[in-house]
Coordinates of C-alpha atoms in Angstrom, one line a residue:
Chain A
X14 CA -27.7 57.4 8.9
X15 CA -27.1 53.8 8.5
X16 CA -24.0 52.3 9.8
X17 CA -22.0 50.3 7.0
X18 CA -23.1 46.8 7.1
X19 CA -26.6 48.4 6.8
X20 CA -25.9 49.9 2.9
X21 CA -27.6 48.1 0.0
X22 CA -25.1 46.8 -3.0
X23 CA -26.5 49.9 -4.6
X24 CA -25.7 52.7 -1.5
X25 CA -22.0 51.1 -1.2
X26 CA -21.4 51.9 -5.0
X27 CA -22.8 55.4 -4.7
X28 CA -21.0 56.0 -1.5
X29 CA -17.4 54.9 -3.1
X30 CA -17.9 56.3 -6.1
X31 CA -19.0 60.0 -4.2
X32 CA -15.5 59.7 -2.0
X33 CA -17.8 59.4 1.0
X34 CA -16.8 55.7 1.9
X35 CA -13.3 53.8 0.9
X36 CA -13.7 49.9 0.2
X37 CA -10.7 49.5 2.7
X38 CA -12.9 51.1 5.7
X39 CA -16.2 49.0 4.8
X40 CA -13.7 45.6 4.9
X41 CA -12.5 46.8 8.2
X42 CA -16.0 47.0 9.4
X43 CA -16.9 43.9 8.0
X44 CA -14.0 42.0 9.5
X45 CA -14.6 43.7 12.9
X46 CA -18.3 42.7 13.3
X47 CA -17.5 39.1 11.6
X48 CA -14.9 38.6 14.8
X49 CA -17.7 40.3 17.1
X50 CA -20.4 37.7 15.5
X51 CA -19.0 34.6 13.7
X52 CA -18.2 32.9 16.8
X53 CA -21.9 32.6 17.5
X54 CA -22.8 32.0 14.0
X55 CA -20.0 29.5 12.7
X56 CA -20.8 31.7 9.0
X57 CA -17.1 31.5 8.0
X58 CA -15.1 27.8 7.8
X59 CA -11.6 30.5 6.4
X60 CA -11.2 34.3 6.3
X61 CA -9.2 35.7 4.3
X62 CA -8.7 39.1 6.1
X63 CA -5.3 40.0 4.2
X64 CA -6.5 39.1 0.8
X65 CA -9.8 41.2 1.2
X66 CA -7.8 44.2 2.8
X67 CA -5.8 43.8 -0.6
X68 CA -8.5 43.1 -2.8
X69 CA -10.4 46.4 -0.8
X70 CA -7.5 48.9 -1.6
X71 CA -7.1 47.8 -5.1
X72 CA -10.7 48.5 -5.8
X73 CA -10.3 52.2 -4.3
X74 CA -7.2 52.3 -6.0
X75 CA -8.9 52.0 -9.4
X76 CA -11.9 53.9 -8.7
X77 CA -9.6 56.7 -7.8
X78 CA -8.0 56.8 -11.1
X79 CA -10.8 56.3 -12.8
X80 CA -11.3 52.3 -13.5
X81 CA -14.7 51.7 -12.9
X82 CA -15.2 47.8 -13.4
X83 CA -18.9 47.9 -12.4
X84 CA -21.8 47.4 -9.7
X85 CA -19.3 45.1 -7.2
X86 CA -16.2 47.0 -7.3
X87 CA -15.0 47.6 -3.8
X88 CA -18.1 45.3 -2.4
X89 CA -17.3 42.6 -0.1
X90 CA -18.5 39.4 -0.5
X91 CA -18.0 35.8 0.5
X92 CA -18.1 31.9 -1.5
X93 CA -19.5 28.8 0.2
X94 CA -16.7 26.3 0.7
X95 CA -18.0 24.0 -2.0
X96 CA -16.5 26.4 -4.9
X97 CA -12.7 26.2 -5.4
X98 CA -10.6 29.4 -5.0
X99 CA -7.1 29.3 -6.2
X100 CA -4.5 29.1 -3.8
X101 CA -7.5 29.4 -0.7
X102 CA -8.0 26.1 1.7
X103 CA -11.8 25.0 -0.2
X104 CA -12.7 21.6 2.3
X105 CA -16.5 20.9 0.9
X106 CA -17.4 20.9 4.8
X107 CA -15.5 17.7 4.8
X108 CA -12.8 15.9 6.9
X109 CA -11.8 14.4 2.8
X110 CA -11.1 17.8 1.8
X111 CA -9.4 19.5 4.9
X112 CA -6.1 19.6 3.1
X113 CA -7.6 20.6 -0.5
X114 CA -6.4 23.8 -1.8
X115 CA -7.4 24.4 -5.8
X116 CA -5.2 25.3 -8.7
X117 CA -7.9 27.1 -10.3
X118 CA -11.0 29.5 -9.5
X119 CA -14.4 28.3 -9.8
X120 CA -15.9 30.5 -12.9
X121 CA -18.0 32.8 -10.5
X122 CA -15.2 33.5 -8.0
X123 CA -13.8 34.9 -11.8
X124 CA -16.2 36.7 -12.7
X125 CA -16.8 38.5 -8.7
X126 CA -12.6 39.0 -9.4
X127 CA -12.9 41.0 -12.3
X128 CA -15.5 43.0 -11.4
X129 CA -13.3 44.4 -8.6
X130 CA -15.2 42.6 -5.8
X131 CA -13.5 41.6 -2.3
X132 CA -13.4 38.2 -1.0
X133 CA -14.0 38.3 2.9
X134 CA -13.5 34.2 3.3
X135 CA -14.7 31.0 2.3
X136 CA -18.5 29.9 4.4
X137 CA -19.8 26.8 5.9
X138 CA -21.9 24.1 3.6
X139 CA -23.1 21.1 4.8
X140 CA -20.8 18.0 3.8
X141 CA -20.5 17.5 0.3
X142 CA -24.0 20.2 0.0
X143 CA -25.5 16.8 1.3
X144 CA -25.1 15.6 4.7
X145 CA -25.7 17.3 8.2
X146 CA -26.6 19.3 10.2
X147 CA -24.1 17.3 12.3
X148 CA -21.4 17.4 15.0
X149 CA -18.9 15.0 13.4
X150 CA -17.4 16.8 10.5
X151 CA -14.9 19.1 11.4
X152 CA -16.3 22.3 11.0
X153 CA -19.6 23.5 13.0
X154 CA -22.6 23.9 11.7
X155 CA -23.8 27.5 11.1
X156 CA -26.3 29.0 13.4
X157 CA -29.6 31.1 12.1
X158 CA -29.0 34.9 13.2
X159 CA -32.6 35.1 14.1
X160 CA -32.4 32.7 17.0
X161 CA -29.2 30.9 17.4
X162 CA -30.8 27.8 19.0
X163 CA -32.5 27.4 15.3
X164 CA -30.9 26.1 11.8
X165 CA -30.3 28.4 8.7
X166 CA -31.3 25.5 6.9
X167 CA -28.7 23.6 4.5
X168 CA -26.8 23.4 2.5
X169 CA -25.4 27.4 1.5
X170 CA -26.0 27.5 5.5
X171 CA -23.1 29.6 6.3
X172 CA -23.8 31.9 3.1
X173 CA -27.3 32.7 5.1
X174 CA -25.7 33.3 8.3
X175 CA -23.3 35.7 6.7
X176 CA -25.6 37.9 5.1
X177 CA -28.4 37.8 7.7
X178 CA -26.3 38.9 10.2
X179 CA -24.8 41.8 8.2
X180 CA -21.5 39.9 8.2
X181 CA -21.4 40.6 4.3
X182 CA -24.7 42.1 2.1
X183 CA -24.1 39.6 -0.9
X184 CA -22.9 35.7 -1.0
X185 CA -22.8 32.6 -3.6
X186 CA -24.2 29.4 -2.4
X187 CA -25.0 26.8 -4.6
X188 CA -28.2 24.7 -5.4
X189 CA -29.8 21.3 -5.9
X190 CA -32.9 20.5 -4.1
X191 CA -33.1 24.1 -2.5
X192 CA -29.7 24.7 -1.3
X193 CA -29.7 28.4 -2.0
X194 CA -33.7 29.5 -1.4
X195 CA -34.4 27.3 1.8
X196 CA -31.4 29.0 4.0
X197 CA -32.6 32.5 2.4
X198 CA -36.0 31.7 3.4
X199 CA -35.3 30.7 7.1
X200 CA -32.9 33.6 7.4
X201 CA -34.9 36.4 6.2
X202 CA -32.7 37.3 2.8
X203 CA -33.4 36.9 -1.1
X204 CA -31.9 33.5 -2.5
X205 CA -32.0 33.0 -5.9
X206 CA -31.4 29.1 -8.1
X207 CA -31.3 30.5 -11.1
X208 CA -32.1 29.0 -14.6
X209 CA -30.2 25.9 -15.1
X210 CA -27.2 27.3 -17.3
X211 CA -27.1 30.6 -17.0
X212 CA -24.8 31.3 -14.3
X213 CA -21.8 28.6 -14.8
X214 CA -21.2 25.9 -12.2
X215 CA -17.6 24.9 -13.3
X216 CA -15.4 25.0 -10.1
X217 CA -18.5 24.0 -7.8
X218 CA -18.1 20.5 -5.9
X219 CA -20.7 18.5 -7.8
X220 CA -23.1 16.8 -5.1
X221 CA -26.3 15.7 -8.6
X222 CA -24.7 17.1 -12.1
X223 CA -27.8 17.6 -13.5
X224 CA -29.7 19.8 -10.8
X225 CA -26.7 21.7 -9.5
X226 CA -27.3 25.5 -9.8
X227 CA -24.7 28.8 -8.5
X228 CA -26.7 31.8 -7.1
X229 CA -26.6 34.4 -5.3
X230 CA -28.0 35.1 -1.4
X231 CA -28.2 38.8 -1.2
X232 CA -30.0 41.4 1.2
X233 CA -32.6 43.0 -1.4
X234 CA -34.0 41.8 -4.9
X235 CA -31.9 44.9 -6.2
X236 CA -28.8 43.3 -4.8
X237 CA -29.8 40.4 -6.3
X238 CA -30.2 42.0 -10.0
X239 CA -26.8 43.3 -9.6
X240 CA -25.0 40.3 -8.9
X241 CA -26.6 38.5 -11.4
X242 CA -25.4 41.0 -13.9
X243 CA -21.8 39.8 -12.9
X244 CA -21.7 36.5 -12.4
X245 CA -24.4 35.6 -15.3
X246 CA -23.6 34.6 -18.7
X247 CA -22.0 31.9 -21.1
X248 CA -18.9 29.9 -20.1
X249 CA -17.4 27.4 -22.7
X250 CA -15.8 25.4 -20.4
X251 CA -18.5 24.3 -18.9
X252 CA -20.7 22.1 -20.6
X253 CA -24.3 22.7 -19.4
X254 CA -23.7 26.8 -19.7
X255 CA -26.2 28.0 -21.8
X256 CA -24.8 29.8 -24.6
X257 CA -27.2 33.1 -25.1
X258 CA -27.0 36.7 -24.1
X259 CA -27.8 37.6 -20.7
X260 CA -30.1 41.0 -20.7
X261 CA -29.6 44.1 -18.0
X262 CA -31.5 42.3 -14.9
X263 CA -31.7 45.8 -12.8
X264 CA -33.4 46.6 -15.7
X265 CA -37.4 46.1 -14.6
X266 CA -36.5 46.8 -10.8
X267 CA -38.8 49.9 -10.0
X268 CA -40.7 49.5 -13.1
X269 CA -44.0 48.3 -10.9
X270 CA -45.6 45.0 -11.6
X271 CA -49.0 46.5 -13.1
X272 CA -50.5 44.2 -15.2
X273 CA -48.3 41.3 -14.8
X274 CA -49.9 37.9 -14.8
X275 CA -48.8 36.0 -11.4
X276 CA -50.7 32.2 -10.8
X277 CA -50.7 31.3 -6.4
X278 CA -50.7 27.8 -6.1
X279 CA -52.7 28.2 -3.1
X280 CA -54.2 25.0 -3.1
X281 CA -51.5 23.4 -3.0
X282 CA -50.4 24.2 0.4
X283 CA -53.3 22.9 2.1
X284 CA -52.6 19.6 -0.4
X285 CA -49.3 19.5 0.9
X286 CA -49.4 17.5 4.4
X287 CA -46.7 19.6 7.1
X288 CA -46.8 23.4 5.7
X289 CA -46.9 25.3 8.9
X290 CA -50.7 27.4 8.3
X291 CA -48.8 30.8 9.5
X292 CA -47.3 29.9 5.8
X293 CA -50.6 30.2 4.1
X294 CA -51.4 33.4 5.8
X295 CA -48.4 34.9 4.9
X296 CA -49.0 33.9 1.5
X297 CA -52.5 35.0 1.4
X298 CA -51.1 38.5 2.2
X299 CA -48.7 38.4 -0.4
X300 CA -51.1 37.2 -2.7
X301 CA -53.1 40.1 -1.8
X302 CA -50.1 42.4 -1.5
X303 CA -49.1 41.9 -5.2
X304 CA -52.6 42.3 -6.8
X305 CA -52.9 45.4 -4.7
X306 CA -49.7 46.6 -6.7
X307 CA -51.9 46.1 -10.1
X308 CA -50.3 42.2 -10.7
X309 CA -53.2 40.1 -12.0
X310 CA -52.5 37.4 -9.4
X311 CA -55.1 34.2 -10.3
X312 CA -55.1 30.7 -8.3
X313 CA -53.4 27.7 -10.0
X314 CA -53.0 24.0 -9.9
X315 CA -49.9 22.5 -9.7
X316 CA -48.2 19.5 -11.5
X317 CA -48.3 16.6 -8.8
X318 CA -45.9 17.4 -6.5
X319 CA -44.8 13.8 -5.1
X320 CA -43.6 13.3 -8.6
X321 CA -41.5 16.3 -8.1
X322 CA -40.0 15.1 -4.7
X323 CA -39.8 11.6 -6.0
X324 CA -37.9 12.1 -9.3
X325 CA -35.7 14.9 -6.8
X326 CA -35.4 12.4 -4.7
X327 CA -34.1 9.9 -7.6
X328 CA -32.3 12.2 -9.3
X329 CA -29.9 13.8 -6.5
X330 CA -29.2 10.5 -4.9
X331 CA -28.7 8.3 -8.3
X332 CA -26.4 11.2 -9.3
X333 CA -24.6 12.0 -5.9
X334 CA -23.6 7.7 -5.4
X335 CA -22.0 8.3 -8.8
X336 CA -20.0 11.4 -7.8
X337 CA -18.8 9.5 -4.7
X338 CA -18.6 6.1 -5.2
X339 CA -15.0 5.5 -5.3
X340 CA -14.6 7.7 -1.6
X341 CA -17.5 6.0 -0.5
X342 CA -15.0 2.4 -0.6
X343 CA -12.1 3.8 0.0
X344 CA -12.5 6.3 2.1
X345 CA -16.0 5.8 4.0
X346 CA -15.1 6.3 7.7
X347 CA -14.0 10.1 6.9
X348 CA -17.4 10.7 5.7
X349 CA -20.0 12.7 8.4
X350 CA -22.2 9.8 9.3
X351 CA -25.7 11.5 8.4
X352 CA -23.6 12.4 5.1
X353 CA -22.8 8.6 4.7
X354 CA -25.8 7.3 5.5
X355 CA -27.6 9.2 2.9
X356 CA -25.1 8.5 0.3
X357 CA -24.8 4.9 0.7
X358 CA -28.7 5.1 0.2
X359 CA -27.9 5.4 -3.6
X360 CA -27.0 1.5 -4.1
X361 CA -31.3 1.0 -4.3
X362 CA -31.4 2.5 -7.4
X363 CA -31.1 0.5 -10.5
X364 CA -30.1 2.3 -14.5
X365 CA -33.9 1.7 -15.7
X366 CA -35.0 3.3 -12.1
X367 CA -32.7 6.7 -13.4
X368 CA -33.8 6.4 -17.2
X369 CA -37.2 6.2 -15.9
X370 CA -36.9 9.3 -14.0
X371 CA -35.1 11.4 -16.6
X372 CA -38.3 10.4 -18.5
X373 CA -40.7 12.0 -15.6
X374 CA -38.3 14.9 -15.4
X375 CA -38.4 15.5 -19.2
X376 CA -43.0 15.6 -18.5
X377 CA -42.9 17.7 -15.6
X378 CA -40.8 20.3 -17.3
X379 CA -43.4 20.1 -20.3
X380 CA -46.0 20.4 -18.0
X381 CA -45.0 23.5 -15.5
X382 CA -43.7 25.1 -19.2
X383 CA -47.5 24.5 -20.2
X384 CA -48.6 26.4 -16.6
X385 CA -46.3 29.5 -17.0
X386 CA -47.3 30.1 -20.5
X387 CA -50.2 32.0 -19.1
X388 CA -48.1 33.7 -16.4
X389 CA -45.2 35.5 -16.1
X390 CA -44.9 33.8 -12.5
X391 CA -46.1 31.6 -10.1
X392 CA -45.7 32.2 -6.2
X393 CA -46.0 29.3 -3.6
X394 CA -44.0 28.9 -0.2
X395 CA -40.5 28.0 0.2
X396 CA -40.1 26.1 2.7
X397 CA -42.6 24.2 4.5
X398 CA -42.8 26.4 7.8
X399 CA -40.1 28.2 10.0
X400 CA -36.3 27.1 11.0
X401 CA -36.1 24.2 12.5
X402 CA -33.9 24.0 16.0
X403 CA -30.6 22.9 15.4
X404 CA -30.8 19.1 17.0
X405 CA -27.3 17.6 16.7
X406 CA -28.0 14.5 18.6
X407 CA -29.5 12.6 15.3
X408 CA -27.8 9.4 14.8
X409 CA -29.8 8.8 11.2
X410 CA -31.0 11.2 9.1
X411 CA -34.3 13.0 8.6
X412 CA -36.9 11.7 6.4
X413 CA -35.9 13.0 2.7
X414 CA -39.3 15.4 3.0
X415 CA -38.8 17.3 -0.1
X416 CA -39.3 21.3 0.3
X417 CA -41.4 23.2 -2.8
X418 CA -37.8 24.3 -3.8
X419 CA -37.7 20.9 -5.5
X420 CA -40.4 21.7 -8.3
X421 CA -38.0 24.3 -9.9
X422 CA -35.1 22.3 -9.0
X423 CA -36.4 19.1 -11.5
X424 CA -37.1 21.5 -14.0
X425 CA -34.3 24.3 -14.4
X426 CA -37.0 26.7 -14.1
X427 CA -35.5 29.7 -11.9
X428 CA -37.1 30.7 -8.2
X429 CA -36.5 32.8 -5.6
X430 CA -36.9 33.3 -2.6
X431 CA -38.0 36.4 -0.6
X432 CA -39.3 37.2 2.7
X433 CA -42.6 37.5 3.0
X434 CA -43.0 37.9 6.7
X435 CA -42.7 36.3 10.1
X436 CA -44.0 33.2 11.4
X437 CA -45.9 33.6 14.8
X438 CA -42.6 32.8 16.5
X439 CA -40.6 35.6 15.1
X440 CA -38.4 33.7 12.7
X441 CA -38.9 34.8 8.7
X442 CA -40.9 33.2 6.2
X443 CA -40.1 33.0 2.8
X444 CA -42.1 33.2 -0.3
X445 CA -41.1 31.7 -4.1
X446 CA -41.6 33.3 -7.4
X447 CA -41.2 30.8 -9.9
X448 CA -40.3 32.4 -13.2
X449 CA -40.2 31.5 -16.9
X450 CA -36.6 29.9 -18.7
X451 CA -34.3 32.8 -18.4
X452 CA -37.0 35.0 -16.9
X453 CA -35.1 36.4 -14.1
X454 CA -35.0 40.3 -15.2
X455 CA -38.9 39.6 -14.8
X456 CA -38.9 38.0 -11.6
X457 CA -36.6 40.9 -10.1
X458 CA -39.5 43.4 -11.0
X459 CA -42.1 41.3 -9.0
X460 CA -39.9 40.9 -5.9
X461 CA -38.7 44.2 -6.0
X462 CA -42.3 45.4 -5.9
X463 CA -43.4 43.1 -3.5
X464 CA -40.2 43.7 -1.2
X465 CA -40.4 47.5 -1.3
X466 CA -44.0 47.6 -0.1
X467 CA -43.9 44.9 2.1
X468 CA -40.8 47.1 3.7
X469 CA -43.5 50.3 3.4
X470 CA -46.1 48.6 5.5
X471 CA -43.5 47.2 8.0
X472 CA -42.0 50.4 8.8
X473 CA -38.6 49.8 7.3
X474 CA -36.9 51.6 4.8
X475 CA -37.1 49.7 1.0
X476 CA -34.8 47.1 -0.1
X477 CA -33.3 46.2 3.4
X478 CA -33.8 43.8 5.5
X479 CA -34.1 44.2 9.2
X480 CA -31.0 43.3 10.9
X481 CA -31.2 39.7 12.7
X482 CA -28.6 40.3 15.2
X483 CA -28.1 44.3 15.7
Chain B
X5 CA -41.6 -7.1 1.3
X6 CA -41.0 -7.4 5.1
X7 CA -38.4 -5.7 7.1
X8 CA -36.2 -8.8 7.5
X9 CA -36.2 -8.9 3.5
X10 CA -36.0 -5.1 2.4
X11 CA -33.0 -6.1 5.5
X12 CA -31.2 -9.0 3.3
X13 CA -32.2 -7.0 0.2
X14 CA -29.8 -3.9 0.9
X15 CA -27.5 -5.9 2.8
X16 CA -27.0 -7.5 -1.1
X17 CA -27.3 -4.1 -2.7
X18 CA -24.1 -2.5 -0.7
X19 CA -22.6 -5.8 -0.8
X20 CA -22.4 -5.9 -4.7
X21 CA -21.4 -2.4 -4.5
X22 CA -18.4 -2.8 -2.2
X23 CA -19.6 -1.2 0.5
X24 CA -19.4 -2.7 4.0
X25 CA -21.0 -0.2 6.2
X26 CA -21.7 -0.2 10.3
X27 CA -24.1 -2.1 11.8
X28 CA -25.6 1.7 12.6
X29 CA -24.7 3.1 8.9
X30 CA -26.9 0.7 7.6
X31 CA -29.9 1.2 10.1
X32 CA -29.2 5.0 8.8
X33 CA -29.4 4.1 5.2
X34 CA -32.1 1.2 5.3
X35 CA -35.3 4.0 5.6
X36 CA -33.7 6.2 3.1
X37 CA -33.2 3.1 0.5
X38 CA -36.7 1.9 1.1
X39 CA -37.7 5.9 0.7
X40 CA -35.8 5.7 -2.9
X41 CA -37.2 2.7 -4.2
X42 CA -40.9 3.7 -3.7
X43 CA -39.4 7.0 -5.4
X44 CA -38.3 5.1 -8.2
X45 CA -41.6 3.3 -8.7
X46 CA -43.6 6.7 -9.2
X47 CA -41.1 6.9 -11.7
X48 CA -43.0 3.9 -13.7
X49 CA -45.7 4.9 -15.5
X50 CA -47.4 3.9 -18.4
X51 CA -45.8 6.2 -21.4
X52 CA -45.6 5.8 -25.2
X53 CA -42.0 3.5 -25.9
X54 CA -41.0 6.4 -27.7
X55 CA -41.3 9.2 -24.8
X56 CA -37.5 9.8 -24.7
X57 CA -35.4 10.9 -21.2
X58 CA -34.7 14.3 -20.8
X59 CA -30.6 13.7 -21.0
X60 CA -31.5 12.9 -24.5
X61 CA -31.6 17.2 -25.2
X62 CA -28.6 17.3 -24.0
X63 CA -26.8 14.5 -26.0
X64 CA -28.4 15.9 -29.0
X65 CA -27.7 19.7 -28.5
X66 CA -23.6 18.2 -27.8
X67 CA -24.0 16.9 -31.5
X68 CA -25.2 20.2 -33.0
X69 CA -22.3 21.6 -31.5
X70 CA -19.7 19.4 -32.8
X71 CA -17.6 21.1 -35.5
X72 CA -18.9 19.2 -39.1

């Protein structure tokens, strides 16, 4: 029988709904093995214990009599500290913010409130999404639950840790160069950057305006699906929220993939200089894996992808000078100094160096459009190998290397990320399926294949991941 | 451009900015500037004058939305 932090989005639903579990006693669990855990894994930067206590016997409260408000009722869940929460301490990983409590909820911490979820507490981010992983901010960085002397990768890294480790099954993070799917992939969890639009960034600390996404970071593609069916969908207020229906995403989960048209970029990741080969074996499997499942899985070429990294590159640091220009003057010795460093960076670029690369944005969209016109996905790595140890004696940051999250991020296209297996080290590898404009529902069917009988062959039951800390 | 130039160059840059950074913050920022700028020069290629930015969707689909 599995213990609590063990139950899928979907088991905790069943298991309130049946009487056999009560919100309250999974949020007691939860905050238990989050003081048992978190001070290993820095996950959490607040908890809010008494407010998810409340939020927990509310939810039973209303199931009991009969007010069912849907998939996350009762389910804990926490926000990485970039997204305001009204009336909770929201610091952006930053010494500028350490006072900053918001007036307002970010739209997604709305939409988790009214469908009856329970905020556990508020998770680490790098500085500004941007900076670190480093020892002079004021908060510490978050630890991977796999192996605690490795990263979970930035920035939605305490969003990782929290889920990994069973601390919570479902978080937000939030998105720009790979924010969301690089953390999921080093942890060994689903992360998903979801079409640009459809999930609404207002309330979300803007690190590049035009390549910031919300997602989820969940334990299983399901999970994923049902999230997305909350927190998706048009909001007026914020201007790039697309305004069109959202479908049922749990709707293909289960289906099978038969017949589905998935390109591999494999050549790609031996074009690619630095992708750890255990990558390309893993992917080779999956590859395998999926046409084995009836997918009509084909190799593909790529776009090139040093324009992607380049115009990333361009885009998030042209855009992220402009958000912090003013604090960058005034206020430049509270910055982290990686965070500073990298920001400051932003003064090379010139306006035709930006309209230029809005220009190259504007063909690489065309041109990966053009690609998944003949498929309904593409898969291709994550990340370029395994979690990197956490080194926090840098004095300048790393090389802006550019992980294949970035090719999705320039174009809105949506990708996730789910594991795919484990490097020869141990630690979790993540694979990315690429899908088409508002494809998601689609790319849930394919990961939910691939996850449930990549969880068959492993041993493991479907749909959940192996716990990385016990 | 040598070192001692791409040097002077951003040292002008942050300058005309406002920004008067450590001795160490700029030795932090220097690779990551010279990093950008050979970015920005993939972004350069030769393109019909009328191939338009991408923001330009945007700006027009604001339009459309505007009450007549």
């Amino acid at each position: 029988m599995k213990v609590p932090h063990e139950l899928s989005v979907a088991e905790i639903g069943a298991a309130l709904r049946s009487g056999r579990l009560t919100s309250v006693a999974l949020t007691q669990s939860l905050l238990q093995r989050i003081a048992e855990l978190d001070p290993k894994y820095n996950a959490f930067i607040t908890l809010t214990a008494e407010r998810a206590l409340a939020d927990a016997a509310r939810a039973d409260n209303e199931l009991k009599a009969g007010r069912d408000r849907g998939p996350l009722q009762g389910v804990p869940y926490g926000l990485k500290d970039i997204l305001d929460t009204q009336g909770i301490l929201t610091t952006c990983g930053s010494r500028l913010y350490r006072d900053y409590v918001p007036k307002e909820d970010a739209a997604v911490e709305e939409r988790l409130r009214a469908g009856g979820a329970v905020l556990l507490g508020k998770l680490a981010t790098s500085e500004f999404a941007c900076g670190g992983p480093s020892a002079d901010v004021p908060y510490p960085p978050a630890r991977n639950p796999w192996n605690a002397d490795h990263y979970t990768g930035g920035s939605s890294s305490g969003s990782a840790a929290a889920v990994a480790s069973g601390m919570m099954r479902v978080a937000i993070g939030s998105d720009t160069g790979g924010s969301i799917r690089v953390p999921a992939s080093y942890c060994g969890i689903v992360g998903l950057k979801p079409t640009y639009g459809l999930v609404s960034k207002r309330g979300l600390y803007p690190l590049s305006y035009s390549l910031d996404h919300c997602g989820p970071l969940t334990g299983s593609v399901e999970d994923m699906a049902l999230m997305m069916n909350v927190i998706a969908g048009h909001d007026s207020r914020d201007p790039a929220s697309a305004d069109r229906p959202t479908s049922d995403f749990h709707a293909g989960i289960g289906r099978g993939i038969k017949g589905l048209r998935i390109g591999y970029a494999r050549q790609f990741h031996f074009d690619t200089a630095g992708i750890l080969p255990d990558v390309i074996a893993r992917l080779d499997e999956a590859a395998q894996r999926l046409s084995g499942l009836d997918a009509v899985v084909e190799e593909i070429v790529l776009p090139d992808f040093e324009l992607f990294r380049a115009c990333s590159r361009c885009l998030i640091t042209g855009e992220a000078f402009a958000v912090h220009e003013r604090n960058l003057k005034e206020r430049g010795q509270e910055y982290g100094r990686l965070t500073y460093q990298r920001l400051i960076a932003g003064v090379a670029l010139s306006a035709a160096d930006l309209v230029q690369t809005f220009r190259m944005r504007r063909e690489l969209v065309l041109q990966l459009d053009a690609l998944l016109h003949g498929y309904d996905a593409i898969i291709l790595s994550t990340g370029m190998g395994q979690a990197p140890v956490l080194d926090l004696t840098s004095t300048a940051p790393p090389p802006m290397v550019g992980s294949p999250t970035v090719i999705a991020s320039v174009t809105g296209h949506p990708a996730m990320s789910v594991p795919m297996g484990f490097a020869a080290s141990g630690l979790p590898l993540g694979m990315q399926i690429i899908g088409r404009p508002f494809g998601e529902a689609t790319m849930f069917q394919i990961g939910a294949a691939f996850e449930t009988s990549l969880a068959a062959s492993q041993g493991s039951s479907s749909g959940q991941r192996k716990s990385a800390s016990g | 451009m040598d070192a001692k130039q791409q040097d002077l160059e951003f040292d002008d840059l942050l300058a005309r900015a406002g920004l008067t950074p450590t001795r160490s913050d700029h030795d932090g920022a220097l690779p990551i500037a010279m990093e950008l700028m050979r970015s920005a020069e993939m972004m350069r290629r030769p393109r019909q004058v009328g191939d338009p930015p991408a923001y330009i969707h945007a700006l027009s689909a604001i339009l459309k939305a505007t009450p007549k």
